[in-house]
Amino acid sequence: MKQKISVLLLLIIAATLNIPSLAQAEKRTLMHDGLKRSYIIDKPKMAANGSKLPVIIMLHGGGGNGENGKRMSGFTEKAVPCGVIAVYPSGTSKFQRMKKIKTWNAEHCCGYAMEQDIDDVGFISVLIDGLVAHDSADQKRIYATGISNGALLTNQLGAKLSRKIAAIAPVVGGMFGD
């Protein structure tokens, strides 16, 4: 519990400071369930020295994408200087050439991802495995947050990936029940 509070306090402190970005930003893709999935990763330069670092995964809202989630959250500027890896995955869209208008499958919502039964929980699980294996992520300090449709998936991640995700912080999105 103290560790979770420490990470949250670091994020709050970092939000009040004007620290230049110390990030190494990359746009990446991975294949999952036959789909090419994309995400942005912003790593502190200290990740190169082999230190295990906490991760915050930010899920955009419906109609957005990873770039939108990055811009809206400001986590790169706030968390990365404090030694936190920020990751911004993108949902899916029926408009393959469009970079935006992406949604997440949160079971009871939303749009294309739900209609096509896209395995977004599986995608995030594989993404986490890659971060732990290749990007100095501390497997005990993986955190997820999201807004709106991203918050709905964040709730699903908390329920279904509780062995991989230490804590969730959904914003403006509840959890549906059957």
mmCIF file of C-alpha atoms in Angstrom:
data_model
loop_
_atom_site.group_PDB
_atom_site.id
_atom_site.type_symbol
_atom_site.label_atom_id
_atom_site.label_comp_id
_atom_site.label_asym_id
_atom_site.label_seq_id
_atom_site.Cartn_x
_atom_site.Cartn_y
_atom_site.Cartn_z
ATOM 1 C CA MET A 1 0.000 0.000 0.000
ATOM 2 C CA LYS A 2 2.846 2.393 0.879
ATOM 3 C CA GLN A 3 4.390 1.741 -2.541
ATOM 4 C CA LYS A 4 1.137 2.676 -4.345
ATOM 5 C CA ILE A 5 0.787 5.843 -2.308
ATOM 6 C CA SER A 6 4.431 6.721 -3.061
ATOM 7 C CA VAL A 7 3.865 6.454 -6.812
ATOM 8 C CA LEU A 8 0.729 8.595 -6.585
ATOM 9 C CA LEU A 9 2.577 11.187 -4.499
ATOM 10 C CA LEU A 10 5.392 11.296 -7.074
ATOM 11 C CA LEU A 11 2.846 11.952 -9.801
ATOM 12 C CA ILE A 12 1.205 14.719 -7.788
ATOM 13 C CA ILE A 13 4.556 16.350 -6.972
ATOM 14 C CA ALA A 14 5.684 16.080 -10.586
ATOM 15 C CA ALA A 15 2.470 17.757 -11.734
ATOM 16 C CA THR A 16 3.421 20.873 -9.789
ATOM 17 C CA LEU A 17 6.971 21.071 -11.123
ATOM 18 C CA ASN A 18 8.139 22.483 -14.435
ATOM 19 C CA ILE A 19 10.639 19.777 -15.347
ATOM 20 C CA PRO A 20 11.742 19.354 -18.961
ATOM 21 C CA SER A 21 10.835 16.017 -20.515
ATOM 22 C CA LEU A 22 13.439 13.325 -20.021
ATOM 23 C CA ALA A 23 11.565 10.855 -22.184
ATOM 24 C CA GLN A 24 12.593 8.574 -24.979
ATOM 25 C CA ALA A 25 9.372 8.446 -27.038
ATOM 26 C CA GLU A 26 8.575 5.683 -29.506
ATOM 27 C CA LYS A 27 5.580 4.679 -31.591
ATOM 28 C CA ARG A 28 5.314 0.906 -31.699
ATOM 29 C CA THR A 29 3.080 -1.846 -32.995
ATOM 30 C CA LEU A 30 2.462 -5.438 -32.030
ATOM 31 C CA MET A 31 0.314 -8.198 -33.481
ATOM 32 C CA HIS A 32 -2.510 -9.579 -31.361
ATOM 33 C CA ASP A 33 -5.343 -11.788 -32.569
ATOM 34 C CA GLY A 34 -4.363 -11.105 -36.169
ATOM 35 C CA LEU A 35 -4.596 -7.326 -35.715
ATOM 36 C CA LYS A 36 -1.755 -4.829 -35.880
ATOM 37 C CA ARG A 37 -2.135 -2.841 -32.646
ATOM 38 C CA SER A 38 -0.332 0.405 -31.915
ATOM 39 C CA TYR A 39 0.881 2.229 -28.841
ATOM 40 C CA ILE A 40 3.179 5.040 -27.791
ATOM 41 C CA ILE A 41 5.742 4.488 -25.060
ATOM 42 C CA ASP A 42 7.577 7.293 -23.288
ATOM 43 C CA LYS A 43 10.401 5.940 -21.159
ATOM 44 C CA PRO A 44 12.636 7.835 -18.773
ATOM 45 C CA LYS A 45 16.225 7.764 -19.962
ATOM 46 C CA MET A 46 17.088 6.034 -16.683
ATOM 47 C CA ALA A 47 15.281 2.944 -18.063
ATOM 48 C CA ALA A 48 18.405 2.290 -20.112
ATOM 49 C CA ASN A 49 20.415 1.487 -16.976
ATOM 50 C CA GLY A 50 18.306 -1.588 -16.199
ATOM 51 C CA SER A 51 16.361 -0.184 -13.246
ATOM 52 C CA LYS A 52 12.872 -1.655 -12.917
ATOM 53 C CA LEU A 53 10.402 1.216 -13.265
ATOM 54 C CA PRO A 54 6.678 1.649 -12.619
ATOM 55 C CA VAL A 55 4.336 1.902 -15.628
ATOM 56 C CA ILE A 56 1.152 3.863 -16.159
ATOM 57 C CA ILE A 57 -1.035 2.737 -19.058
ATOM 58 C CA MET A 58 -3.386 5.501 -20.215
ATOM 59 C CA LEU A 59 -6.444 4.405 -22.250
ATOM 60 C CA HIS A 60 -8.018 7.103 -24.419
ATOM 61 C CA GLY A 61 -11.754 7.700 -24.594
ATOM 62 C CA GLY A 62 -14.015 6.520 -27.404
ATOM 63 C CA GLY A 63 -13.227 8.326 -30.636
ATOM 64 C CA GLY A 64 -9.649 9.033 -29.600
ATOM 65 C CA ASN A 65 -6.310 7.276 -29.965
ATOM 66 C CA GLY A 66 -3.010 6.916 -28.095
ATOM 67 C CA GLU A 67 -1.783 10.339 -29.220
ATOM 68 C CA ASN A 68 -5.004 11.898 -27.941
ATOM 69 C CA GLY A 69 -4.630 10.081 -24.603
ATOM 70 C CA LYS A 70 -1.052 11.304 -24.304
ATOM 71 C CA ARG A 71 -1.991 14.898 -25.047
ATOM 72 C CA MET A 72 -5.037 14.938 -22.755
ATOM 73 C CA SER A 73 -3.403 13.252 -19.764
ATOM 74 C CA GLY A 74 -0.056 15.041 -19.714
ATOM 75 C CA PHE A 75 1.495 11.965 -18.079
ATOM 76 C CA THR A 76 4.673 12.166 -20.139
ATOM 77 C CA GLU A 77 5.486 15.588 -18.702
ATOM 78 C CA LYS A 78 4.373 14.659 -15.184
ATOM 79 C CA ALA A 79 5.365 11.038 -14.670
ATOM 80 C CA VAL A 80 8.378 10.367 -16.890
ATOM 81 C CA PRO A 81 10.684 12.866 -15.092
ATOM 82 C CA CYS A 82 9.840 10.963 -11.887
ATOM 83 C CA GLY A 83 10.962 7.659 -13.388
ATOM 84 C CA VAL A 84 7.588 6.317 -14.549
ATOM 85 C CA ILE A 85 7.118 4.724 -17.982
ATOM 86 C CA ALA A 86 4.021 6.159 -19.717
ATOM 87 C CA VAL A 87 2.221 3.991 -22.288
ATOM 88 C CA TYR A 88 -0.614 5.110 -24.566
ATOM 89 C CA PRO A 89 -2.235 2.258 -26.521
ATOM 90 C CA SER A 90 -4.826 2.819 -29.259
ATOM 91 C CA GLY A 91 -8.146 1.039 -29.591
ATOM 92 C CA THR A 92 -9.519 -0.197 -32.919
ATOM 93 C CA SER A 93 -11.682 1.288 -35.650
ATOM 94 C CA LYS A 94 -13.545 0.029 -38.693
ATOM 95 C CA PHE A 95 -11.830 2.853 -40.581
ATOM 96 C CA GLN A 96 -8.395 1.225 -40.930
ATOM 97 C CA ARG A 97 -6.732 4.253 -42.523
ATOM 98 C CA MET A 98 -7.991 6.726 -39.945
ATOM 99 C CA LYS A 99 -5.784 7.377 -36.955
ATOM 100 C CA LYS A 100 -8.705 8.444 -34.778
ATOM 101 C CA ILE A 101 -12.246 7.288 -34.047
ATOM 102 C CA LYS A 102 -10.985 4.280 -32.096
ATOM 103 C CA THR A 103 -12.852 2.448 -29.349
ATOM 104 C CA TRP A 104 -12.226 -0.206 -26.712
ATOM 105 C CA ASN A 105 -14.233 -3.374 -26.133
ATOM 106 C CA ALA A 106 -15.453 -3.042 -22.555
ATOM 107 C CA GLU A 107 -17.959 -5.894 -23.070
ATOM 108 C CA HIS A 108 -21.109 -3.740 -22.897
ATOM 109 C CA CYS A 109 -19.607 -0.829 -24.772
ATOM 110 C CA CYS A 110 -18.413 0.589 -27.251
ATOM 111 C CA GLY A 111 -18.776 0.808 -31.019
ATOM 112 C CA TYR A 112 -16.643 -1.166 -33.434
ATOM 113 C CA ALA A 113 -14.480 -2.837 -30.776
ATOM 114 C CA MET A 114 -17.515 -4.239 -28.979
ATOM 115 C CA GLU A 115 -19.365 -5.155 -32.186
ATOM 116 C CA GLN A 116 -16.338 -7.101 -33.469
ATOM 117 C CA ASP A 117 -15.580 -8.602 -30.032
ATOM 118 C CA ILE A 118 -12.014 -7.257 -30.141
ATOM 119 C CA ASP A 119 -9.838 -8.789 -27.402
ATOM 120 C CA ASP A 120 -8.594 -5.557 -25.823
ATOM 121 C CA VAL A 121 -7.934 -7.189 -22.450
ATOM 122 C CA GLY A 122 -5.702 -9.711 -24.250
ATOM 123 C CA PHE A 123 -3.965 -6.897 -26.128
ATOM 124 C CA ILE A 124 -3.154 -5.033 -22.905
ATOM 125 C CA SER A 125 -1.997 -8.291 -21.277
ATOM 126 C CA VAL A 126 0.440 -8.970 -24.148
ATOM 127 C CA LEU A 127 1.540 -5.328 -24.054
ATOM 128 C CA ILE A 128 2.326 -5.633 -20.333
ATOM 129 C CA ASP A 129 4.301 -8.838 -20.932
ATOM 130 C CA GLY A 130 6.404 -7.013 -23.527
ATOM 131 C CA LEU A 131 6.998 -4.035 -21.253
ATOM 132 C CA VAL A 132 8.221 -6.321 -18.475
ATOM 133 C CA ALA A 133 10.408 -8.392 -20.817
ATOM 134 C CA HIS A 134 11.948 -5.585 -22.892
ATOM 135 C CA ASP A 135 11.391 -2.139 -21.347
ATOM 136 C CA SER A 136 12.543 -2.266 -17.721
ATOM 137 C CA ALA A 137 8.966 -2.353 -16.398
ATOM 138 C CA ASP A 138 8.529 -3.497 -12.816
ATOM 139 C CA GLN A 139 5.869 -6.215 -13.024
ATOM 140 C CA LYS A 140 4.663 -5.341 -9.519
ATOM 141 C CA ARG A 141 4.104 -1.652 -10.378
ATOM 142 C CA ILE A 142 1.887 -1.649 -13.465
ATOM 143 C CA TYR A 143 -0.994 0.837 -13.222
ATOM 144 C CA ALA A 144 -3.885 1.510 -15.606
ATOM 145 C CA THR A 145 -6.143 4.491 -16.068
ATOM 146 C CA GLY A 146 -8.508 5.663 -18.751
ATOM 147 C CA ILE A 147 -11.202 8.158 -19.515
ATOM 148 C CA SER A 148 -14.766 7.357 -20.596
ATOM 149 C CA ASN A 149 -14.621 4.282 -22.872
ATOM 150 C CA GLY A 150 -11.010 3.870 -21.707
ATOM 151 C CA ALA A 151 -12.241 3.943 -18.098
ATOM 152 C CA LEU A 152 -14.715 1.170 -18.898
ATOM 153 C CA LEU A 153 -11.848 -0.986 -20.194
ATOM 154 C CA THR A 154 -9.718 0.033 -17.199
ATOM 155 C CA ASN A 155 -12.368 -1.547 -14.969
ATOM 156 C CA GLN A 156 -12.238 -4.727 -17.057
ATOM 157 C CA LEU A 157 -8.447 -4.792 -16.751
ATOM 158 C CA GLY A 158 -8.686 -4.471 -12.979
ATOM 159 C CA ALA A 159 -11.075 -7.417 -12.831
ATOM 160 C CA LYS A 160 -9.404 -9.668 -15.408
ATOM 161 C CA LEU A 161 -5.712 -8.809 -15.082
ATOM 162 C CA SER A 162 -5.490 -8.359 -11.319
ATOM 163 C CA ARG A 163 -2.326 -10.504 -11.246
ATOM 164 C CA LYS A 164 -0.610 -8.091 -13.654
ATOM 165 C CA ILE A 165 -2.031 -4.692 -12.664
ATOM 166 C CA ALA A 166 -1.313 -3.255 -9.211
ATOM 167 C CA ALA A 167 -4.035 -0.587 -9.273
ATOM 168 C CA ILE A 168 -6.541 1.091 -11.569
ATOM 169 C CA ALA A 169 -7.900 4.640 -11.705
ATOM 170 C CA PRO A 170 -10.869 4.863 -14.099
ATOM 171 C CA VAL A 171 -12.105 8.383 -14.871
ATOM 172 C CA VAL A 172 -15.731 8.982 -15.909
ATOM 173 C CA GLY A 173 -16.635 5.341 -16.511
ATOM 174 C CA GLY A 174 -18.333 2.744 -14.350
ATOM 175 C CA MET A 175 -18.313 -1.010 -14.428
ATOM 176 C CA PHE A 176 -21.273 -2.797 -15.942
ATOM 177 C CA GLY A 177 -22.612 -5.999 -14.404
ATOM 178 C CA ASP A 178 -24.610 -8.845 -15.841
#
